[in-house]
Amino acid sequence: MIVTKDSDSSYEIAPILRLFVQPIELLPPPPAELQGEQALLPEYVDPIAGIPKLGRRGETLYVRPVEHLEEGKDASRLEPDDGIFEITRTASDFDNNAPEPPGSFTSRKKRIQVDGEKAGKYKDVRGFRLHQERSCTFWRFNIEVELQDKQQRIAYRINRGPATGFWVPARSTAMNIMFHSCNGFSLSVNTDEFNGPDPMWRDVLNTHQTRPFH
């Protein structure tokens, strides 16, 4: 489901979601133990840095490196380029002149050899209007993904926007879902005191770069 702002949208043609297979290498598990002065590779320090996402206006945004987030400031409601996402993907602070780490999302995506959309194997799903309230329209897409013998990464894009991926489990494999319904803050709470990336969700998303299902 997506929500569109009526004043910024045209509904002559209903939104269309394109669904296709787009495999990507998983990040190998991090070392269980570091020996001596051995340093942890950059791709394991912040695995989700640089991952693209769909912005509110249909633009491509990127997850900001965790070390670029300002301390003591709630950035969750700030628009790019001041929030937890950024319009232009930036390198981490480890070494700006170094090549992209081989295990980073960007490097792994460049090595994609099979892309259903480029091969002409995709499915376009037209959204239907579910509800309209307060100058916003809610759209629903009915999608179906056939499970295979192995887990697979499925990508989608809306109205030719940036592609976003998600994983589906292998056939006959359990799939756990994690979600929260509210951050529990009242209007009187100073959210700057609870600043920074959510450690629980950041850890979950980082783990998903190695094991989408766990």
PDB file of C-alpha atoms in Angstrom:
ATOM      1  CA  MET A   1       0.000   0.000   0.000  1.00  0.00           C
ATOM      2  CA  ILE A   2       1.128   3.543  -0.711  1.00  0.00           C
ATOM      3  CA  VAL A   3      -0.249   6.950   0.245  1.00  0.00           C
ATOM      4  CA  THR A   4      -0.150   9.862  -2.190  1.00  0.00           C
ATOM      5  CA  LYS A   5      -0.654  13.565  -1.553  1.00  0.00           C
ATOM      6  CA  ASP A   6      -3.431  14.791  -3.830  1.00  0.00           C
ATOM      7  CA  SER A   7      -1.964  18.257  -4.412  1.00  0.00           C
ATOM      8  CA  ASP A   8       1.286  16.758  -5.737  1.00  0.00           C
ATOM      9  CA  SER A   9      -0.250  13.914  -7.741  1.00  0.00           C
ATOM     10  CA  SER A  10      -2.014  13.225 -11.025  1.00  0.00           C
ATOM     11  CA  TYR A  11      -4.560  10.421 -11.102  1.00  0.00           C
ATOM     12  CA  GLU A  12      -5.268  10.275 -14.837  1.00  0.00           C
ATOM     13  CA  ILE A  13      -3.484   6.922 -14.699  1.00  0.00           C
ATOM     14  CA  ALA A  14      -3.536   4.870 -11.502  1.00  0.00           C
ATOM     15  CA  PRO A  15      -0.119   4.100  -9.954  1.00  0.00           C
ATOM     16  CA  ILE A  16       1.565   1.028 -11.419  1.00  0.00           C
ATOM     17  CA  LEU A  17       3.887  -1.285  -9.506  1.00  0.00           C
ATOM     18  CA  ARG A  18       6.380  -3.331 -11.514  1.00  0.00           C
ATOM     19  CA  LEU A  19       7.486  -6.601  -9.893  1.00  0.00           C
ATOM     20  CA  PHE A  20      10.527  -8.622 -10.981  1.00  0.00           C
ATOM     21  CA  VAL A  21      13.259 -10.938  -9.727  1.00  0.00           C
ATOM     22  CA  GLN A  22      16.571  -9.246  -8.902  1.00  0.00           C
ATOM     23  CA  PRO A  23      19.003 -11.537  -7.037  1.00  0.00           C
ATOM     24  CA  ILE A  24      21.901 -10.057  -5.100  1.00  0.00           C
ATOM     25  CA  GLU A  25      24.828 -11.581  -3.244  1.00  0.00           C
ATOM     26  CA  LEU A  26      24.395 -11.741   0.503  1.00  0.00           C
ATOM     27  CA  LEU A  27      27.104 -10.258   2.691  1.00  0.00           C
ATOM     28  CA  PRO A  28      29.144 -13.129   4.199  1.00  0.00           C
ATOM     29  CA  PRO A  29      28.776 -13.456   7.987  1.00  0.00           C
ATOM     30  CA  PRO A  30      31.164 -11.228   9.962  1.00  0.00           C
ATOM     31  CA  PRO A  31      34.084 -12.858  11.769  1.00  0.00           C
ATOM     32  CA  ALA A  32      33.121 -14.255  15.159  1.00  0.00           C
ATOM     33  CA  GLU A  33      36.335 -12.917  16.684  1.00  0.00           C
ATOM     34  CA  LEU A  34      39.031 -10.401  15.739  1.00  0.00           C
ATOM     35  CA  GLN A  35      42.642 -11.327  16.400  1.00  0.00           C
ATOM     36  CA  GLY A  36      45.081  -8.781  17.839  1.00  0.00           C
ATOM     37  CA  GLU A  37      44.881  -5.465  16.000  1.00  0.00           C
ATOM     38  CA  GLN A  38      42.764  -6.892  13.202  1.00  0.00           C
ATOM     39  CA  ALA A  39      40.149  -4.306  12.181  1.00  0.00           C
ATOM     40  CA  LEU A  40      36.571  -5.026  11.244  1.00  0.00           C
ATOM     41  CA  LEU A  41      35.977  -4.440   7.528  1.00  0.00           C
ATOM     42  CA  PRO A  42      33.966  -1.250   6.759  1.00  0.00           C
ATOM     43  CA  GLU A  43      31.066  -3.161   5.193  1.00  0.00           C
ATOM     44  CA  TYR A  44      30.421  -4.838   8.546  1.00  0.00           C
ATOM     45  CA  VAL A  45      30.505  -1.618  10.570  1.00  0.00           C
ATOM     46  CA  ASP A  46      27.504  -0.108   8.760  1.00  0.00           C
ATOM     47  CA  PRO A  47      26.139  -2.630   6.219  1.00  0.00           C
ATOM     48  CA  ILE A  48      23.021  -0.677   5.236  1.00  0.00           C
ATOM     49  CA  ALA A  49      24.822   2.608   4.476  1.00  0.00           C
ATOM     50  CA  GLY A  50      24.126   3.690   0.901  1.00  0.00           C
ATOM     51  CA  ILE A  51      21.133   1.417   0.337  1.00  0.00           C
ATOM     52  CA  PRO A  52      18.604   3.229  -1.902  1.00  0.00           C
ATOM     53  CA  LYS A  53      14.985   3.864  -0.964  1.00  0.00           C
ATOM     54  CA  LEU A  54      11.991   5.634  -2.442  1.00  0.00           C
ATOM     55  CA  GLY A  55      11.549   9.203  -1.209  1.00  0.00           C
ATOM     56  CA  ARG A  56       8.254  10.912  -0.457  1.00  0.00           C
ATOM     57  CA  ARG A  57       8.250  12.643  -3.837  1.00  0.00           C
ATOM     58  CA  GLY A  58       9.365   9.633  -5.825  1.00  0.00           C
ATOM     59  CA  GLU A  59      13.054  10.530  -5.749  1.00  0.00           C
ATOM     60  CA  THR A  60      15.888   8.141  -4.940  1.00  0.00           C
ATOM     61  CA  LEU A  61      17.314   8.524  -1.441  1.00  0.00           C
ATOM     62  CA  TYR A  62      20.186   6.694   0.250  1.00  0.00           C
ATOM     63  CA  VAL A  63      20.695   5.560   3.836  1.00  0.00           C
ATOM     64  CA  ARG A  64      23.098   8.008   5.431  1.00  0.00           C
ATOM     65  CA  PRO A  65      26.232   6.459   7.023  1.00  0.00           C
ATOM     66  CA  VAL A  66      25.685   6.157  10.741  1.00  0.00           C
ATOM     67  CA  GLU A  67      28.793   8.209  11.574  1.00  0.00           C
ATOM     68  CA  HIS A  68      27.336  11.158   9.609  1.00  0.00           C
ATOM     69  CA  LEU A  69      24.304  11.480  11.881  1.00  0.00           C
ATOM     70  CA  GLU A  70      24.431  14.379  14.318  1.00  0.00           C
ATOM     71  CA  GLU A  71      24.299  13.445  17.980  1.00  0.00           C
ATOM     72  CA  GLY A  72      21.712  15.009  20.270  1.00  0.00           C
ATOM     73  CA  LYS A  73      19.296  15.669  17.411  1.00  0.00           C
ATOM     74  CA  ASP A  74      16.214  13.745  16.311  1.00  0.00           C
ATOM     75  CA  ALA A  75      16.738  13.349  12.555  1.00  0.00           C
ATOM     76  CA  SER A  76      13.824  11.007  11.904  1.00  0.00           C
ATOM     77  CA  ARG A  77      11.486  13.788  10.754  1.00  0.00           C
ATOM     78  CA  LEU A  78      13.982  15.894   8.830  1.00  0.00           C
ATOM     79  CA  GLU A  79      13.877  16.048   5.064  1.00  0.00           C
ATOM     80  CA  PRO A  80      16.997  15.161   3.068  1.00  0.00           C
ATOM     81  CA  ASP A  81      19.745  16.181   3.172  1.00  0.00           C
ATOM     82  CA  ASP A  82      19.492  16.708   6.927  1.00  0.00           C
ATOM     83  CA  GLY A  83      17.799  13.496   8.052  1.00  0.00           C
ATOM     84  CA  ILE A  84      18.663   9.823   8.195  1.00  0.00           C
ATOM     85  CA  PHE A  85      18.645   9.674   4.389  1.00  0.00           C
ATOM     86  CA  GLU A  86      20.518  11.696   1.777  1.00  0.00           C
ATOM     87  CA  ILE A  87      19.967  12.648  -1.852  1.00  0.00           C
ATOM     88  CA  THR A  88      23.559  11.971  -2.932  1.00  0.00           C
ATOM     89  CA  ARG A  89      25.248   8.838  -1.677  1.00  0.00           C
ATOM     90  CA  THR A  90      28.389   9.682   0.298  1.00  0.00           C
ATOM     91  CA  ALA A  91      31.282   7.523   1.344  1.00  0.00           C
ATOM     92  CA  SER A  92      31.887   6.615   4.952  1.00  0.00           C
ATOM     93  CA  ASP A  93      34.590   8.337   6.963  1.00  0.00           C
ATOM     94  CA  PHE A  94      36.981   5.411   6.815  1.00  0.00           C
ATOM     95  CA  ASP A  95      38.763   6.467   3.622  1.00  0.00           C
ATOM     96  CA  ASN A  96      37.112   8.702   1.032  1.00  0.00           C
ATOM     97  CA  ASN A  97      39.756   7.807  -1.562  1.00  0.00           C
ATOM     98  CA  ALA A  98      39.446   4.057  -1.123  1.00  0.00           C
ATOM     99  CA  PRO A  99      37.389   2.013  -3.591  1.00  0.00           C
ATOM    100  CA  GLU A 100      33.956   0.811  -2.567  1.00  0.00           C
ATOM    101  CA  PRO A 101      34.329  -2.191  -0.205  1.00  0.00           C
ATOM    102  CA  PRO A 102      33.555  -5.429  -2.102  1.00  0.00           C
ATOM    103  CA  GLY A 103      30.957  -6.395   0.486  1.00  0.00           C
ATOM    104  CA  SER A 104      29.065  -3.095   0.413  1.00  0.00           C
ATOM    105  CA  PHE A 105      25.542  -3.025  -0.998  1.00  0.00           C
ATOM    106  CA  THR A 106      26.686  -0.836  -3.889  1.00  0.00           C
ATOM    107  CA  SER A 107      29.430  -3.287  -4.911  1.00  0.00           C
ATOM    108  CA  ARG A 108      27.170  -6.302  -4.555  1.00  0.00           C
ATOM    109  CA  LYS A 109      24.472  -4.645  -6.650  1.00  0.00           C
ATOM    110  CA  LYS A 110      26.965  -3.897  -9.444  1.00  0.00           C
ATOM    111  CA  ARG A 111      27.707  -7.622  -9.627  1.00  0.00           C
ATOM    112  CA  ILE A 112      24.068  -8.557 -10.301  1.00  0.00           C
ATOM    113  CA  GLN A 113      24.031 -10.868 -13.318  1.00  0.00           C
ATOM    114  CA  VAL A 114      20.314 -11.672 -13.494  1.00  0.00           C
ATOM    115  CA  ASP A 115      17.688  -8.930 -13.615  1.00  0.00           C
ATOM    116  CA  GLY A 116      14.127  -9.868 -14.478  1.00  0.00           C
ATOM    117  CA  GLU A 117      13.216  -6.377 -15.642  1.00  0.00           C
ATOM    118  CA  LYS A 118      16.155  -6.131 -18.054  1.00  0.00           C
ATOM    119  CA  ALA A 119      15.289  -9.598 -19.349  1.00  0.00           C
ATOM    120  CA  GLY A 120      11.715  -8.487 -19.990  1.00  0.00           C
ATOM    121  CA  LYS A 121      10.335 -10.803 -17.305  1.00  0.00           C
ATOM    122  CA  TYR A 122       8.258  -8.635 -15.014  1.00  0.00           C
ATOM    123  CA  LYS A 123       4.666  -8.083 -13.956  1.00  0.00           C
ATOM    124  CA  ASP A 124       2.922  -4.718 -13.856  1.00  0.00           C
ATOM    125  CA  VAL A 125       0.258  -4.413 -11.161  1.00  0.00           C
ATOM    126  CA  ARG A 126      -2.152  -1.494 -11.272  1.00  0.00           C
ATOM    127  CA  GLY A 127      -3.105  -0.005  -7.910  1.00  0.00           C
ATOM    128  CA  PHE A 128      -6.699   0.623  -6.931  1.00  0.00           C
ATOM    129  CA  ARG A 129      -7.983   3.435  -4.759  1.00  0.00           C
ATOM    130  CA  LEU A 130      -8.610   2.129  -1.266  1.00  0.00           C
ATOM    131  CA  HIS A 131      -9.467   5.289   0.678  1.00  0.00           C
ATOM    132  CA  GLN A 132      -9.249   9.072   0.493  1.00  0.00           C
ATOM    133  CA  GLU A 133      -8.945  11.351   3.517  1.00  0.00           C
ATOM    134  CA  ARG A 134      -7.411  14.733   4.387  1.00  0.00           C
ATOM    135  CA  SER A 135      -6.185  15.413   0.848  1.00  0.00           C
ATOM    136  CA  CYS A 136      -4.399  12.047   0.696  1.00  0.00           C
ATOM    137  CA  THR A 137      -5.275   8.928  -1.284  1.00  0.00           C
ATOM    138  CA  PHE A 138      -4.492   5.382  -0.191  1.00  0.00           C
ATOM    139  CA  TRP A 139      -3.643   2.886  -2.944  1.00  0.00           C
ATOM    140  CA  ARG A 140      -3.435  -0.871  -2.694  1.00  0.00           C
ATOM    141  CA  PHE A 141      -1.533  -3.304  -4.917  1.00  0.00           C
ATOM    142  CA  ASN A 142      -2.450  -6.989  -4.922  1.00  0.00           C
ATOM    143  CA  ILE A 143       0.773  -8.904  -5.564  1.00  0.00           C
ATOM    144  CA  GLU A 144       1.598 -12.593  -5.582  1.00  0.00           C
ATOM    145  CA  VAL A 145       5.073 -14.144  -5.528  1.00  0.00           C
ATOM    146  CA  GLU A 146       5.536 -17.846  -6.179  1.00  0.00           C
ATOM    147  CA  LEU A 147       7.974 -19.379  -3.698  1.00  0.00           C
ATOM    148  CA  GLN A 148      10.898 -21.398  -5.036  1.00  0.00           C
ATOM    149  CA  ASP A 149      13.224 -24.019  -3.556  1.00  0.00           C
ATOM    150  CA  LYS A 150      15.535 -21.250  -2.301  1.00  0.00           C
ATOM    151  CA  GLN A 151      14.915 -17.820  -0.825  1.00  0.00           C
ATOM    152  CA  GLN A 152      14.844 -15.092  -3.448  1.00  0.00           C
ATOM    153  CA  ARG A 153      15.052 -11.337  -3.681  1.00  0.00           C
ATOM    154  CA  ILE A 154      12.154  -9.611  -5.416  1.00  0.00           C
ATOM    155  CA  ALA A 155      12.420  -6.013  -6.584  1.00  0.00           C
ATOM    156  CA  TYR A 156       9.705  -3.524  -7.424  1.00  0.00           C
ATOM    157  CA  ARG A 157       9.402   0.017  -8.652  1.00  0.00           C
ATOM    158  CA  ILE A 158       6.383   2.343  -8.733  1.00  0.00           C
ATOM    159  CA  ASN A 159       5.782   4.539 -11.777  1.00  0.00           C
ATOM    160  CA  ARG A 160       9.351   4.044 -13.036  1.00  0.00           C
ATOM    161  CA  GLY A 161      10.785   5.169  -9.706  1.00  0.00           C
ATOM    162  CA  PRO A 162      13.848   3.630  -8.032  1.00  0.00           C
ATOM    163  CA  ALA A 163      13.817  -0.127  -7.529  1.00  0.00           C
ATOM    164  CA  THR A 164      13.445  -1.441  -3.986  1.00  0.00           C
ATOM    165  CA  GLY A 165      13.995  -5.072  -3.021  1.00  0.00           C
ATOM    166  CA  PHE A 166      12.573  -7.476  -0.479  1.00  0.00           C
ATOM    167  CA  TRP A 167      13.156 -11.147   0.261  1.00  0.00           C
ATOM    168  CA  VAL A 168      10.709 -14.048   0.265  1.00  0.00           C
ATOM    169  CA  PRO A 169      11.532 -17.352   1.975  1.00  0.00           C
ATOM    170  CA  ALA A 170      12.052 -20.709   0.334  1.00  0.00           C
ATOM    171  CA  ARG A 171       9.057 -22.969  -0.099  1.00  0.00           C
ATOM    172  CA  SER A 172       8.061 -24.704   3.184  1.00  0.00           C
ATOM    173  CA  THR A 173      10.272 -22.323   5.195  1.00  0.00           C
ATOM    174  CA  ALA A 174       9.022 -20.333   8.176  1.00  0.00           C
ATOM    175  CA  MET A 175       8.906 -16.557   7.849  1.00  0.00           C
ATOM    176  CA  ASN A 176       8.991 -14.335  10.939  1.00  0.00           C
ATOM    177  CA  ILE A 177       7.656 -10.785  10.829  1.00  0.00           C
ATOM    178  CA  MET A 178       8.822  -7.953  13.069  1.00  0.00           C
ATOM    179  CA  PHE A 179       6.977  -4.662  13.413  1.00  0.00           C
ATOM    180  CA  HIS A 180       6.023  -1.921  15.835  1.00  0.00           C
ATOM    181  CA  SER A 181       2.886   0.203  15.871  1.00  0.00           C
ATOM    182  CA  CYS A 182       4.004   3.331  17.757  1.00  0.00           C
ATOM    183  CA  ASN A 183       7.095   4.968  19.187  1.00  0.00           C
ATOM    184  CA  GLY A 184       5.219   5.727  22.398  1.00  0.00           C
ATOM    185  CA  PHE A 185       6.191   9.428  22.509  1.00  0.00           C
ATOM    186  CA  SER A 186       3.656  11.995  23.713  1.00  0.00           C
ATOM    187  CA  LEU A 187       3.655  15.575  22.433  1.00  0.00           C
ATOM    188  CA  SER A 188       5.530  16.794  25.516  1.00  0.00           C
ATOM    189  CA  VAL A 189       8.536  14.519  24.936  1.00  0.00           C
ATOM    190  CA  ASN A 190      11.780  16.071  23.674  1.00  0.00           C
ATOM    191  CA  THR A 191      12.701  13.567  20.981  1.00  0.00           C
ATOM    192  CA  ASP A 192      16.220  15.016  20.709  1.00  0.00           C
ATOM    193  CA  GLU A 193      16.963  13.137  23.926  1.00  0.00           C
ATOM    194  CA  PHE A 194      16.270   9.898  22.052  1.00  0.00           C
ATOM    195  CA  ASN A 195      18.353  10.789  19.029  1.00  0.00           C
ATOM    196  CA  GLY A 196      20.294   8.650  16.620  1.00  0.00           C
ATOM    197  CA  PRO A 197      19.409   5.622  14.532  1.00  0.00           C
ATOM    198  CA  ASP A 198      17.206   3.141  16.330  1.00  0.00           C
ATOM    199  CA  PRO A 199      19.718   0.512  17.532  1.00  0.00           C
ATOM    200  CA  MET A 200      17.206  -2.329  17.353  1.00  0.00           C
ATOM    201  CA  TRP A 201      16.019  -1.650  13.811  1.00  0.00           C
ATOM    202  CA  ARG A 202      19.518  -0.799  12.586  1.00  0.00           C
ATOM    203  CA  ASP A 203      20.747  -4.122  13.966  1.00  0.00           C
ATOM    204  CA  VAL A 204      17.882  -6.007  12.320  1.00  0.00           C
ATOM    205  CA  LEU A 205      18.479  -4.355   8.942  1.00  0.00           C
ATOM    206  CA  ASN A 206      22.222  -4.949   9.201  1.00  0.00           C
ATOM    207  CA  THR A 207      21.614  -8.625   9.988  1.00  0.00           C
ATOM    208  CA  HIS A 208      19.339  -8.897   6.951  1.00  0.00           C
ATOM    209  CA  GLN A 209      22.293  -8.111   4.691  1.00  0.00           C
ATOM    210  CA  THR A 210      23.708 -11.477   5.762  1.00  0.00           C
ATOM    211  CA  ARG A 211      20.582 -13.452   6.649  1.00  0.00           C
ATOM    212  CA  PRO A 212      17.228 -12.155   5.387  1.00  0.00           C
ATOM    213  CA  PHE A 213      15.455 -14.825   7.445  1.00  0.00           C
ATOM    214  CA  HIS A 214      16.610 -15.662  10.949  1.00  0.00           C
TER     215      HIS A 214
END
